[in-house]
């Protein structure tokens, strides 16, 4: 068992890490260690007890002024009882007070992973996981806090979640309940975050922690393009291969807070959870509230190991369904090819040509339903627009299948246009404050998914479409964020529950789809990557990474995304050049290379391609199918980032990444030359993760090199010309 208990010290061990807590004086629960694997030594010997002015002492400590919960590391911090650092929980009791003082009462340890009702969470075999539950109670009222810890040895994962149970006869009002708290003995860290905007998501940013508070948050009702709910704390010298790093990834898709603080004692605290803004849950006797899961990992050896842990754990123990492992079809999506302007015959021409190139699925994007010819109307009316699809959806889907392709379709279930039958019939089904005009986003309103009757109405419409045609895939879009959040389904005093109930409603809907249509492939989307988080990945194993399909820009977006999320989650397509978002030209080789670092597909009108381009597309598809396992299941290495930060040599102007098979017999190197130079200088890239003793053949040239040469000397990249040239080199171990 990976959880040991000795003298009330709990050591949670994984292959390379240990996480430790201790029930200490007066039954407070202290955090004693998180880092490189250690034995069961009680690490609280490092605690420093000092009389720190203005850091008070719990009454139980008597005259001891050296014991303060404001200075000692805690597993979970409660507001109002003497810890003035960023707290995790604030609640109001019946008498109006808000001091809840949780102390340890009992614990449970069992094999397997705890589950969370109505929320996404990591899962796995009983033999893969161990669970620790810590049961804490307030010193006065029967209010229980359960802290859940999941331990997965294989990929150094610790998960956390918690639940508050009101056992009293009175109402408890919960104003804030975060999911995880990590107190570290040093404040000397960088915080790595992923910020952005629509069409430029998850740019990596690294800043030194400073005294006070810094962090990321969303109050948009979705995790957002702007700030991702995934953060890293690392040592200032950390890079891909060295330095300590701690990661926190939130398994949640709504408002969030990820906050780091360097304290008066130069220690740091990292907390993560649902954003407290406009959060107010009322718990009556016997009711409970569950705070969503956070996935933690630690790497003593830099970002690569940290990312690798997340890649494997998310792909294998968070994503679900048939397409968790089944090869996903190479698709063509008609959005950038036609936008709203299509007929069935135009689409079939695209599909026919795509099938000839080896494309395996046709995805019909926005515009096939209601009176949807632009973005002013139609959302909410999920019946086929027969003036565009004259043959009807059933016949259309069959024609696609007759071409030997699968068929996918776009929905935006959470939204409604004012110009729609649904809105005309049920204007009260939107999130909006009665008597106020509200706020449009892309001319549309958000349906109140916190209400079951609203979800049922949309589900029923979707069910008819799914049952009436041959549909293999859904792109689930969400093209605006939440404003004027008010639900007709809840009384005034419970309006603070709507944001969270909206997310729970979304999850319930997705769970229903998952249960009723287990073979459907779902791709999440929110104007590209506006809801790219571990919560959504539990329901949709891939997410459209960005509305920006420019390969050069995607290098930044996908680089940032790769820190916390696997390649299998990254929706990525080859689109036309010049690119529709940026006007930039880019070689087909680079567009292909970048899309292959994801789920791979096309999003253009193939009939507008030259014969030479079509031949290249055919080769890309054949290559991708051959590389599929290596790309999806191999070890992913960032060799040289788009920011000029590099783990190997002088690679300014080169963005390179590599996939290595688990047995290290195959490797695939991709490099995109991002800067055109006159009289270009040579570029050398060092590979990683190979077996130093093995001899590798470079498949295209038949040249061979030892692993140690490729990793320490590197390989020379050809100096190709053109717009953003790209290189793909495959290496296999030479058979003796
Ligand atoms: C969003 C998506 C796009 C496309 C459009 C359709 O912006 O991200 O891929 O589906 O909606 O309106």
PDB file of C-alpha atoms in Angstrom, residues 40-258:
ATOM      1  CA  UNK A  40       8.650   7.496   6.613  1.00  0.00           C
ATOM      2  CA  UNK A  41      10.648   9.994   8.660  1.00  0.00           C
ATOM      3  CA  UNK A  42       8.293  12.427  10.316  1.00  0.00           C
ATOM      4  CA  UNK A  43       9.361  15.618   8.537  1.00  0.00           C
ATOM      5  CA  UNK A  44       7.799  17.884  11.120  1.00  0.00           C
ATOM      6  CA  UNK A  45      11.237  18.088  12.739  1.00  0.00           C
ATOM      7  CA  UNK A  46      11.731  20.944  10.268  1.00  0.00           C
ATOM      8  CA  UNK A  47       8.953  23.012  11.781  1.00  0.00           C
ATOM      9  CA  UNK A  48      10.188  26.137  13.411  1.00  0.00           C
ATOM     10  CA  UNK A  49       8.459  27.237  16.589  1.00  0.00           C
ATOM     11  CA  UNK A  50       8.995  30.875  17.372  1.00  0.00           C
ATOM     12  CA  UNK A  51       7.098  33.656  18.962  1.00  0.00           C
ATOM     13  CA  UNK A  52       6.053  35.546  15.871  1.00  0.00           C
ATOM     14  CA  UNK A  53       4.448  38.854  16.699  1.00  0.00           C
ATOM     15  CA  UNK A  54       0.896  39.270  15.450  1.00  0.00           C
ATOM     16  CA  UNK A  55       0.585  35.572  14.672  1.00  0.00           C
ATOM     17  CA  UNK A  56      -1.728  34.504  17.447  1.00  0.00           C
ATOM     18  CA  UNK A  57      -1.921  31.213  19.287  1.00  0.00           C
ATOM     19  CA  UNK A  58      -4.854  28.849  19.573  1.00  0.00           C
ATOM     20  CA  UNK A  59      -6.375  28.866  23.015  1.00  0.00           C
ATOM     21  CA  UNK A  60      -5.374  25.237  23.577  1.00  0.00           C
ATOM     22  CA  UNK A  61      -1.702  26.247  23.383  1.00  0.00           C
ATOM     23  CA  UNK A  62      -2.048  27.977  26.736  1.00  0.00           C
ATOM     24  CA  UNK A  63       0.855  30.319  27.350  1.00  0.00           C
ATOM     25  CA  UNK A  64       2.937  28.910  24.497  1.00  0.00           C
ATOM     26  CA  UNK A  65       3.447  31.843  22.137  1.00  0.00           C
ATOM     27  CA  UNK A  66       5.579  29.798  19.737  1.00  0.00           C
ATOM     28  CA  UNK A  67       2.725  27.685  18.398  1.00  0.00           C
ATOM     29  CA  UNK A  68       0.741  29.457  15.701  1.00  0.00           C
ATOM     30  CA  UNK A  69      -1.329  28.145  12.811  1.00  0.00           C
ATOM     31  CA  UNK A  70      -0.418  31.365  11.012  1.00  0.00           C
ATOM     32  CA  UNK A  71       3.161  30.177  10.611  1.00  0.00           C
ATOM     33  CA  UNK A  72       2.978  26.384  10.467  1.00  0.00           C
ATOM     34  CA  UNK A  73       2.215  24.505   7.223  1.00  0.00           C
ATOM     35  CA  UNK A  74      -1.369  23.234   7.066  1.00  0.00           C
ATOM     36  CA  UNK A  75      -3.214  20.737   4.905  1.00  0.00           C
ATOM     37  CA  UNK A  76      -6.273  22.950   4.662  1.00  0.00           C
ATOM     38  CA  UNK A  77      -6.806  26.405   6.004  1.00  0.00           C
ATOM     39  CA  UNK A  78      -9.952  27.805   7.545  1.00  0.00           C
ATOM     40  CA  UNK A  79     -10.883  31.466   7.750  1.00  0.00           C
ATOM     41  CA  UNK A  80     -11.097  33.416  10.969  1.00  0.00           C
ATOM     42  CA  UNK A  81      -9.269  31.232  13.481  1.00  0.00           C
ATOM     43  CA  UNK A  82      -5.741  32.559  13.337  1.00  0.00           C
ATOM     44  CA  UNK A  83      -4.246  31.670   9.945  1.00  0.00           C
ATOM     45  CA  UNK A  84      -4.088  34.921   8.001  1.00  0.00           C
ATOM     46  CA  UNK A  85      -2.686  33.405   4.816  1.00  0.00           C
ATOM     47  CA  UNK A  86      -4.988  32.765   1.851  1.00  0.00           C
ATOM     48  CA  UNK A  87      -7.588  30.390   3.253  1.00  0.00           C
ATOM     49  CA  UNK A  88      -9.567  27.593   1.665  1.00  0.00           C
ATOM     50  CA  UNK A  89     -12.886  27.757   3.437  1.00  0.00           C
ATOM     51  CA  UNK A  90     -15.201  30.489   4.648  1.00  0.00           C
ATOM     52  CA  UNK A  91     -18.618  29.605   5.993  1.00  0.00           C
ATOM     53  CA  UNK A  92     -21.299  31.374   7.947  1.00  0.00           C
ATOM     54  CA  UNK A  93     -23.084  29.604  10.755  1.00  0.00           C
ATOM     55  CA  UNK A  94     -26.626  30.160  12.010  1.00  0.00           C
ATOM     56  CA  UNK A  95     -25.506  32.725  14.603  1.00  0.00           C
ATOM     57  CA  UNK A  96     -23.795  34.776  11.902  1.00  0.00           C
ATOM     58  CA  UNK A  97     -20.305  33.737  12.996  1.00  0.00           C
ATOM     59  CA  UNK A  98     -17.687  32.466  10.594  1.00  0.00           C
ATOM     60  CA  UNK A  99     -15.007  30.737  12.652  1.00  0.00           C
ATOM     61  CA  UNK A 100     -14.825  27.063  11.918  1.00  0.00           C
ATOM     62  CA  UNK A 101     -11.937  25.322  13.561  1.00  0.00           C
ATOM     63  CA  UNK A 102     -11.358  21.903  12.025  1.00  0.00           C
ATOM     64  CA  UNK A 103      -9.415  19.264  13.932  1.00  0.00           C
ATOM     65  CA  UNK A 104      -8.642  15.675  13.076  1.00  0.00           C
ATOM     66  CA  UNK A 105     -11.081  13.061  14.346  1.00  0.00           C
ATOM     67  CA  UNK A 106     -10.515   9.940  12.230  1.00  0.00           C
ATOM     68  CA  UNK A 107      -9.268   8.641   8.918  1.00  0.00           C
ATOM     69  CA  UNK A 108      -9.862   5.844   6.436  1.00  0.00           C
ATOM     70  CA  UNK A 109      -7.428   4.177   4.096  1.00  0.00           C
ATOM     71  CA  UNK A 110      -8.523   1.874   1.313  1.00  0.00           C
ATOM     72  CA  UNK A 111      -7.379   0.394  -1.974  1.00  0.00           C
ATOM     73  CA  UNK A 112      -8.747   2.013  -5.110  1.00  0.00           C
ATOM     74  CA  UNK A 113      -9.656   5.573  -5.883  1.00  0.00           C
ATOM     75  CA  UNK A 114     -12.396   7.571  -4.154  1.00  0.00           C
ATOM     76  CA  UNK A 115     -15.098   8.827  -6.520  1.00  0.00           C
ATOM     77  CA  UNK A 116     -16.965  12.122  -6.476  1.00  0.00           C
ATOM     78  CA  UNK A 117     -20.705  12.317  -7.039  1.00  0.00           C
ATOM     79  CA  UNK A 118     -21.673  14.398 -10.088  1.00  0.00           C
ATOM     80  CA  UNK A 119     -18.133  15.606 -10.680  1.00  0.00           C
ATOM     81  CA  UNK A 120     -15.384  14.389 -12.994  1.00  0.00           C
ATOM     82  CA  UNK A 121     -12.471  12.694 -11.252  1.00  0.00           C
ATOM     83  CA  UNK A 122      -9.551  10.442 -12.026  1.00  0.00           C
ATOM     84  CA  UNK A 123     -10.263   6.731 -11.877  1.00  0.00           C
ATOM     85  CA  UNK A 124      -8.507   3.403 -12.345  1.00  0.00           C
ATOM     86  CA  UNK A 125      -8.015  -0.146 -11.185  1.00  0.00           C
ATOM     87  CA  UNK A 126      -8.219  -0.841  -7.491  1.00  0.00           C
ATOM     88  CA  UNK A 127      -4.637  -2.049  -7.648  1.00  0.00           C
ATOM     89  CA  UNK A 128      -3.450   1.237  -9.189  1.00  0.00           C
ATOM     90  CA  UNK A 129      -4.739   3.593  -6.522  1.00  0.00           C
ATOM     91  CA  UNK A 130      -4.921   4.025  -2.776  1.00  0.00           C
ATOM     92  CA  UNK A 131      -7.184   6.485  -0.992  1.00  0.00           C
ATOM     93  CA  UNK A 132      -6.779   8.351   2.245  1.00  0.00           C
ATOM     94  CA  UNK A 133      -9.742  10.146   3.767  1.00  0.00           C
ATOM     95  CA  UNK A 134      -9.092  12.519   6.632  1.00  0.00           C
ATOM     96  CA  UNK A 135     -12.173  13.340   8.690  1.00  0.00           C
ATOM     97  CA  UNK A 136     -11.980  16.652  10.497  1.00  0.00           C
ATOM     98  CA  UNK A 137     -14.641  18.255  12.668  1.00  0.00           C
ATOM     99  CA  UNK A 138     -15.197  21.746  13.973  1.00  0.00           C
ATOM    100  CA  UNK A 139     -14.390  22.046  17.676  1.00  0.00           C
ATOM    101  CA  UNK A 140     -17.926  23.268  18.492  1.00  0.00           C
ATOM    102  CA  UNK A 141     -20.443  22.286  15.814  1.00  0.00           C
ATOM    103  CA  UNK A 142     -20.918  18.950  14.103  1.00  0.00           C
ATOM    104  CA  UNK A 143     -19.570  20.242  10.814  1.00  0.00           C
ATOM    105  CA  UNK A 144     -17.376  17.726   9.082  1.00  0.00           C
ATOM    106  CA  UNK A 145     -14.659  18.313   6.545  1.00  0.00           C
ATOM    107  CA  UNK A 146     -13.512  15.267   4.603  1.00  0.00           C
ATOM    108  CA  UNK A 147     -10.206  15.636   2.791  1.00  0.00           C
ATOM    109  CA  UNK A 148      -9.728  13.065   0.040  1.00  0.00           C
ATOM    110  CA  UNK A 149      -6.318  12.005  -1.246  1.00  0.00           C
ATOM    111  CA  UNK A 150      -5.839   9.643  -4.186  1.00  0.00           C
ATOM    112  CA  UNK A 151      -2.379   8.156  -4.615  1.00  0.00           C
ATOM    113  CA  UNK A 152      -1.195   6.715  -7.888  1.00  0.00           C
ATOM    114  CA  UNK A 153       2.305   5.339  -7.727  1.00  0.00           C
ATOM    115  CA  UNK A 154       2.911   4.779 -11.410  1.00  0.00           C
ATOM    116  CA  UNK A 155       2.791   8.372 -12.584  1.00  0.00           C
ATOM    117  CA  UNK A 156       3.527  10.181  -9.339  1.00  0.00           C
ATOM    118  CA  UNK A 157       0.013  11.502  -8.993  1.00  0.00           C
ATOM    119  CA  UNK A 158      -1.664  12.755  -5.830  1.00  0.00           C
ATOM    120  CA  UNK A 159      -5.258  13.900  -6.247  1.00  0.00           C
ATOM    121  CA  UNK A 160      -7.143  15.995  -3.762  1.00  0.00           C
ATOM    122  CA  UNK A 161     -10.780  16.898  -3.261  1.00  0.00           C
ATOM    123  CA  UNK A 162     -12.902  17.659  -0.212  1.00  0.00           C
ATOM    124  CA  UNK A 163     -16.412  17.620   1.106  1.00  0.00           C
ATOM    125  CA  UNK A 164     -18.146  19.633   3.795  1.00  0.00           C
ATOM    126  CA  UNK A 165     -21.023  17.924   5.587  1.00  0.00           C
ATOM    127  CA  UNK A 166     -23.455  19.815   7.750  1.00  0.00           C
ATOM    128  CA  UNK A 167     -24.507  17.483  10.585  1.00  0.00           C
ATOM    129  CA  UNK A 168     -26.008  20.318  12.621  1.00  0.00           C
ATOM    130  CA  UNK A 169     -29.701  21.206  12.813  1.00  0.00           C
ATOM    131  CA  UNK A 170     -29.006  24.638  11.383  1.00  0.00           C
ATOM    132  CA  UNK A 171     -28.150  26.116   8.021  1.00  0.00           C
ATOM    133  CA  UNK A 172     -24.516  26.549   7.014  1.00  0.00           C
ATOM    134  CA  UNK A 173     -23.786  29.113   4.313  1.00  0.00           C
ATOM    135  CA  UNK A 174     -20.670  28.307   2.379  1.00  0.00           C
ATOM    136  CA  UNK A 175     -18.984  31.382   0.884  1.00  0.00           C
ATOM    137  CA  UNK A 176     -15.735  29.808  -0.221  1.00  0.00           C
ATOM    138  CA  UNK A 177     -14.539  26.260  -0.517  1.00  0.00           C
ATOM    139  CA  UNK A 178     -11.329  25.590  -2.390  1.00  0.00           C
ATOM    140  CA  UNK A 179     -10.127  22.099  -3.215  1.00  0.00           C
ATOM    141  CA  UNK A 180      -6.438  22.009  -2.392  1.00  0.00           C
ATOM    142  CA  UNK A 181      -3.800  23.805  -0.392  1.00  0.00           C
ATOM    143  CA  UNK A 182      -0.069  23.239  -0.590  1.00  0.00           C
ATOM    144  CA  UNK A 183       2.238  24.861   1.953  1.00  0.00           C
ATOM    145  CA  UNK A 184       5.892  24.707   0.965  1.00  0.00           C
ATOM    146  CA  UNK A 185       8.802  25.628   3.222  1.00  0.00           C
ATOM    147  CA  UNK A 186      10.418  27.917   0.637  1.00  0.00           C
ATOM    148  CA  UNK A 187       9.159  30.990  -1.177  1.00  0.00           C
ATOM    149  CA  UNK A 188      11.917  30.831  -3.750  1.00  0.00           C
ATOM    150  CA  UNK A 189       9.922  29.661  -6.749  1.00  0.00           C
ATOM    151  CA  UNK A 190       8.821  30.761 -10.159  1.00  0.00           C
ATOM    152  CA  UNK A 191       5.166  30.462 -10.996  1.00  0.00           C
ATOM    153  CA  UNK A 192       4.456  29.197 -14.495  1.00  0.00           C
ATOM    154  CA  UNK A 193       1.023  30.075 -15.836  1.00  0.00           C
ATOM    155  CA  UNK A 194      -0.789  29.902 -19.149  1.00  0.00           C
ATOM    156  CA  UNK A 195      -2.614  33.044 -20.174  1.00  0.00           C
ATOM    157  CA  UNK A 196      -4.169  34.148 -23.434  1.00  0.00           C
ATOM    158  CA  UNK A 197      -7.179  35.371 -25.324  1.00  0.00           C
ATOM    159  CA  UNK A 198      -9.563  34.028 -27.933  1.00  0.00           C
ATOM    160  CA  UNK A 199      -7.445  32.636 -30.774  1.00  0.00           C
ATOM    161  CA  UNK A 200      -4.223  32.848 -28.761  1.00  0.00           C
ATOM    162  CA  UNK A 201      -4.665  30.596 -25.741  1.00  0.00           C
ATOM    163  CA  UNK A 202      -2.226  29.177 -23.202  1.00  0.00           C
ATOM    164  CA  UNK A 203       0.846  31.306 -23.740  1.00  0.00           C
ATOM    165  CA  UNK A 204       3.403  30.269 -21.192  1.00  0.00           C
ATOM    166  CA  UNK A 205       4.485  32.895 -18.700  1.00  0.00           C
ATOM    167  CA  UNK A 206       7.010  32.511 -15.934  1.00  0.00           C
ATOM    168  CA  UNK A 207       7.412  34.973 -13.080  1.00  0.00           C
ATOM    169  CA  UNK A 208       9.249  34.927  -9.773  1.00  0.00           C
ATOM    170  CA  UNK A 209       6.969  34.555  -6.796  1.00  0.00           C
ATOM    171  CA  UNK A 210       6.969  37.667  -4.684  1.00  0.00           C
ATOM    172  CA  UNK A 211       5.672  38.448  -1.241  1.00  0.00           C
ATOM    173  CA  UNK A 212       1.932  38.734  -1.315  1.00  0.00           C
ATOM    174  CA  UNK A 213      -0.454  37.101  -3.705  1.00  0.00           C
ATOM    175  CA  UNK A 214      -0.312  36.271  -7.391  1.00  0.00           C
ATOM    176  CA  UNK A 215      -2.310  33.867  -9.483  1.00  0.00           C
ATOM    177  CA  UNK A 216      -4.782  33.038 -12.184  1.00  0.00           C
ATOM    178  CA  UNK A 217      -8.540  33.041 -12.107  1.00  0.00           C
ATOM    179  CA  UNK A 218     -11.675  32.942 -14.179  1.00  0.00           C
ATOM    180  CA  UNK A 219     -15.050  34.442 -13.377  1.00  0.00           C
ATOM    181  CA  UNK A 220     -16.367  33.785 -16.900  1.00  0.00           C
ATOM    182  CA  UNK A 221     -18.391  30.708 -16.008  1.00  0.00           C
ATOM    183  CA  UNK A 222     -15.898  28.603 -17.984  1.00  0.00           C
ATOM    184  CA  UNK A 223     -12.226  27.962 -17.372  1.00  0.00           C
ATOM    185  CA  UNK A 224     -11.508  30.503 -20.157  1.00  0.00           C
ATOM    186  CA  UNK A 225      -9.113  31.371 -22.974  1.00  0.00           C
ATOM    187  CA  UNK A 226      -7.643  34.020 -20.726  1.00  0.00           C
ATOM    188  CA  UNK A 227      -6.295  31.943 -17.834  1.00  0.00           C
ATOM    189  CA  UNK A 228      -5.923  28.180 -17.684  1.00  0.00           C
ATOM    190  CA  UNK A 229      -6.645  26.228 -14.476  1.00  0.00           C
ATOM    191  CA  UNK A 230      -3.236  24.604 -14.549  1.00  0.00           C
ATOM    192  CA  UNK A 231      -0.190  26.077 -12.807  1.00  0.00           C
ATOM    193  CA  UNK A 232       3.356  25.085 -11.936  1.00  0.00           C
ATOM    194  CA  UNK A 233       5.630  26.229  -9.142  1.00  0.00           C
ATOM    195  CA  UNK A 234       9.271  25.525  -9.929  1.00  0.00           C
ATOM    196  CA  UNK A 235      12.720  26.354  -8.712  1.00  0.00           C
ATOM    197  CA  UNK A 236      14.113  29.407 -10.473  1.00  0.00           C
ATOM    198  CA  UNK A 237      16.749  27.353 -12.300  1.00  0.00           C
ATOM    199  CA  UNK A 238      14.281  24.673 -13.427  1.00  0.00           C
ATOM    200  CA  UNK A 239      14.098  23.796 -17.110  1.00  0.00           C
ATOM    201  CA  UNK A 240      12.997  20.751 -19.085  1.00  0.00           C
ATOM    202  CA  UNK A 241      15.437  18.436 -17.350  1.00  0.00           C
ATOM    203  CA  UNK A 242      16.320  19.886 -14.003  1.00  0.00           C
ATOM    204  CA  UNK A 243      14.862  21.625 -10.984  1.00  0.00           C
ATOM    205  CA  UNK A 244      11.980  20.857  -8.680  1.00  0.00           C
ATOM    206  CA  UNK A 245       8.487  21.487 -10.056  1.00  0.00           C
ATOM    207  CA  UNK A 246       5.029  21.164  -8.545  1.00  0.00           C
ATOM    208  CA  UNK A 247       1.931  21.076 -10.740  1.00  0.00           C
ATOM    209  CA  UNK A 248      -1.730  21.631  -9.943  1.00  0.00           C
ATOM    210  CA  UNK A 249      -4.426  20.937 -12.498  1.00  0.00           C
ATOM    211  CA  UNK A 250      -8.066  21.604 -11.716  1.00  0.00           C
ATOM    212  CA  UNK A 251     -10.595  19.008 -12.820  1.00  0.00           C
ATOM    213  CA  UNK A 252     -13.269  21.618 -13.285  1.00  0.00           C
ATOM    214  CA  UNK A 253     -14.620  23.723 -16.136  1.00  0.00           C
ATOM    215  CA  UNK A 254     -16.119  26.790 -14.456  1.00  0.00           C
ATOM    216  CA  UNK A 255     -14.915  29.739 -12.382  1.00  0.00           C
ATOM    217  CA  UNK A 256     -11.625  28.982 -10.691  1.00  0.00           C
ATOM    218  CA  UNK A 257      -8.916  30.455  -8.532  1.00  0.00           C
ATOM    219  CA  UNK A 258      -5.267  29.374  -8.531  1.00  0.00           C
TER     220      UNK A 258
END
